[in-house]
Short mmCIF file of C-alpha atoms in Angstrom, two decimals:
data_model
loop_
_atom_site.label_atom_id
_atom_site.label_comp_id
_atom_site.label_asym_id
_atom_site.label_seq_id
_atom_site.Cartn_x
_atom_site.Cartn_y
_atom_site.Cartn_z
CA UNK A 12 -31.07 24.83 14.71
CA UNK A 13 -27.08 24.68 15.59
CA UNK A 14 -27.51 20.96 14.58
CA UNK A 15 -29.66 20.96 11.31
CA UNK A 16 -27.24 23.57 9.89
CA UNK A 17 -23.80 21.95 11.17
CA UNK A 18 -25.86 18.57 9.22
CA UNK A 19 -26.34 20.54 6.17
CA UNK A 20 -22.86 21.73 5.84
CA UNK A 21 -21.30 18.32 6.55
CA UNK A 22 -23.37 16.93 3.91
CA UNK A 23 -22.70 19.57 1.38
CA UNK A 24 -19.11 19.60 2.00
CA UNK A 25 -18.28 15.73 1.90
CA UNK A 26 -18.96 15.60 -2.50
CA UNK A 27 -15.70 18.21 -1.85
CA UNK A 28 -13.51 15.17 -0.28
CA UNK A 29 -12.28 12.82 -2.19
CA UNK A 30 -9.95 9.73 -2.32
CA UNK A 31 -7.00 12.26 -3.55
CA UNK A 32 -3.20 11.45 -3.54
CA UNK A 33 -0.17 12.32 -4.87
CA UNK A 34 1.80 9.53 -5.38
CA UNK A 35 0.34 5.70 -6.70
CA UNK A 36 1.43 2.78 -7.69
CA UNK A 37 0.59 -0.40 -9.63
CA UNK A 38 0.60 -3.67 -7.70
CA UNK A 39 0.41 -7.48 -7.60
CA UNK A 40 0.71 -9.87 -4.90
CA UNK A 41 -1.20 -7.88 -2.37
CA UNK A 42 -1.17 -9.81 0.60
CA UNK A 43 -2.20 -9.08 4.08
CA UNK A 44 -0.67 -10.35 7.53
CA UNK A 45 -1.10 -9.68 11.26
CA UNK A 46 1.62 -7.78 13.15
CA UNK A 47 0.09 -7.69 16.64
CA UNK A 48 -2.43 -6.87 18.89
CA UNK A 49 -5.54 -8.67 20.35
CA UNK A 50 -7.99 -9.96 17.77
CA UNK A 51 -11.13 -8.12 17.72
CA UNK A 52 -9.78 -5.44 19.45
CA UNK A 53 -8.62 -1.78 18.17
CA UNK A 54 -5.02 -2.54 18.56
CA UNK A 55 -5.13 -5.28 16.06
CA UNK A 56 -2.74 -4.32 13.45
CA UNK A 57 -2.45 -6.01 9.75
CA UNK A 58 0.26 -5.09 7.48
CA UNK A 59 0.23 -5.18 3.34
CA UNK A 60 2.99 -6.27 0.83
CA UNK A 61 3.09 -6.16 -2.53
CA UNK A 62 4.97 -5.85 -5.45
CA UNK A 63 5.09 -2.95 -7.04
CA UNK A 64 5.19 -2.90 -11.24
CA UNK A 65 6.98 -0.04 -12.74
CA UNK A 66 5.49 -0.85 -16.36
CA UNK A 67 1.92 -0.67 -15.41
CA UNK A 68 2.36 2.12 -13.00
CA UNK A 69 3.64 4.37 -16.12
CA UNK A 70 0.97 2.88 -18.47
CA UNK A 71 -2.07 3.98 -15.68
CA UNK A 72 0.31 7.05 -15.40
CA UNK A 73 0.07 8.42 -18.85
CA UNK A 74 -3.47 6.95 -19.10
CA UNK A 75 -4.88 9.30 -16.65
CA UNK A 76 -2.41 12.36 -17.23
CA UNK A 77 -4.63 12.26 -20.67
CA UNK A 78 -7.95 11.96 -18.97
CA UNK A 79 -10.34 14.37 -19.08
CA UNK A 80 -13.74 13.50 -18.20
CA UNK A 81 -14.92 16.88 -16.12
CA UNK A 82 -14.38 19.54 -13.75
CA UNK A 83 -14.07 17.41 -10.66
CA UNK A 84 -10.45 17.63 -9.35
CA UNK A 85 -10.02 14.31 -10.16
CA UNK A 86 -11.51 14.18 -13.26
CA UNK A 87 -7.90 15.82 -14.63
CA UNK A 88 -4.82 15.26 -14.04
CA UNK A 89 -2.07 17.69 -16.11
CA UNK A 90 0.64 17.12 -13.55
CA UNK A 91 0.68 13.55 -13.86
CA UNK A 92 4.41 12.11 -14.34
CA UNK A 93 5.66 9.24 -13.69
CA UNK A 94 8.94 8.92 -12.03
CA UNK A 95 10.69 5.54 -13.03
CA UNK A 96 8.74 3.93 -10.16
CA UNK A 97 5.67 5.95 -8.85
CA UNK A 98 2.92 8.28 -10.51
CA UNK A 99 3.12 11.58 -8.87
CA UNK A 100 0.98 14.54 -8.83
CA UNK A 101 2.14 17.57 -7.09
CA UNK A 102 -1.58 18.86 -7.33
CA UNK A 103 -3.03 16.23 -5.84
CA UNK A 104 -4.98 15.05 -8.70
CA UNK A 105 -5.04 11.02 -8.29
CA UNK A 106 -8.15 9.81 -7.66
CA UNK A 107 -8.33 6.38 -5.89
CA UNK A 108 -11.25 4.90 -7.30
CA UNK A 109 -9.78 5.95 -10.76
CA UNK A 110 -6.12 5.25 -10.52
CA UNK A 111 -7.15 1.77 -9.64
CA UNK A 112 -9.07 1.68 -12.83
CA UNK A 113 -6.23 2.32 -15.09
CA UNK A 114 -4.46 -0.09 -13.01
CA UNK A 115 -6.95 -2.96 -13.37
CA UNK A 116 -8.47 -2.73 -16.58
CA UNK A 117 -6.06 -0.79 -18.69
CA UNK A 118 -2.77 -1.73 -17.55
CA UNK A 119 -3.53 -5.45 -16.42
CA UNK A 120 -2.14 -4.96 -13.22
CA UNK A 121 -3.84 -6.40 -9.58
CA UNK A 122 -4.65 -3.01 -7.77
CA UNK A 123 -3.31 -0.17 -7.33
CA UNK A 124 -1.77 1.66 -3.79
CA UNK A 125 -1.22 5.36 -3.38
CA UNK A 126 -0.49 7.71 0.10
CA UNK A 127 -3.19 8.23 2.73
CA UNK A 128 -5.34 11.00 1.36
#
């Protein structure tokens, strides 16, 4: 019984955790590269670069600061402001699924890159 109800709340609970961050970024250039490690094995390690593109990041910026699509965390994001370089929300607002949106298909950039959730 322990089990089915420790089941139950993880599934319940994990609609409540999202891709959320507080700071993104419009990119290009993504690129990936190995930095060490063993292949196939856990301490494999890849590193990203990219460039980062102040213009799009403040056009995805205001784009989603003027969003409002629902009740989800996410689905808002009032605190939204962009910073000369990076979108930042101090209430954790910044979906990754969607800030990559306004990225891609608003704002013409790549992708987008924001802090570990």
């Amino acid at each position: 019984m322990k089990y089915t109800t420790i089941n139950v709340l993880l599934s319940l609970t994990s609609g409540v955790f999202a891709d959320l961050h507080n700071v993104a970024v419009c990119i290009s250039e993504r690129k990936y590269s190995s930095i060490g490690g063993t292949p196939f094995s856990v301490s494999y390690t890849w590193a990203k670069e990219f460039e980062m593109l102040p213009d799009a990041t403040k056009c995805a910026c205001e784009a989603y600061r003027n969003r409002n699509t629902g009740d989800n965390q996410w689905d808002q994001c009032p605190d939204c402001t962009f910073d000369g370089t990076y979108c930042n929300s101090a209430g954790w607002h910044i979906g990754g699924d969607e800030i990559t949106y306004y990225c891609e298909k608003i704002c013409h950039a790549q992708g987008a890159e924001a802090n570990p959730s």
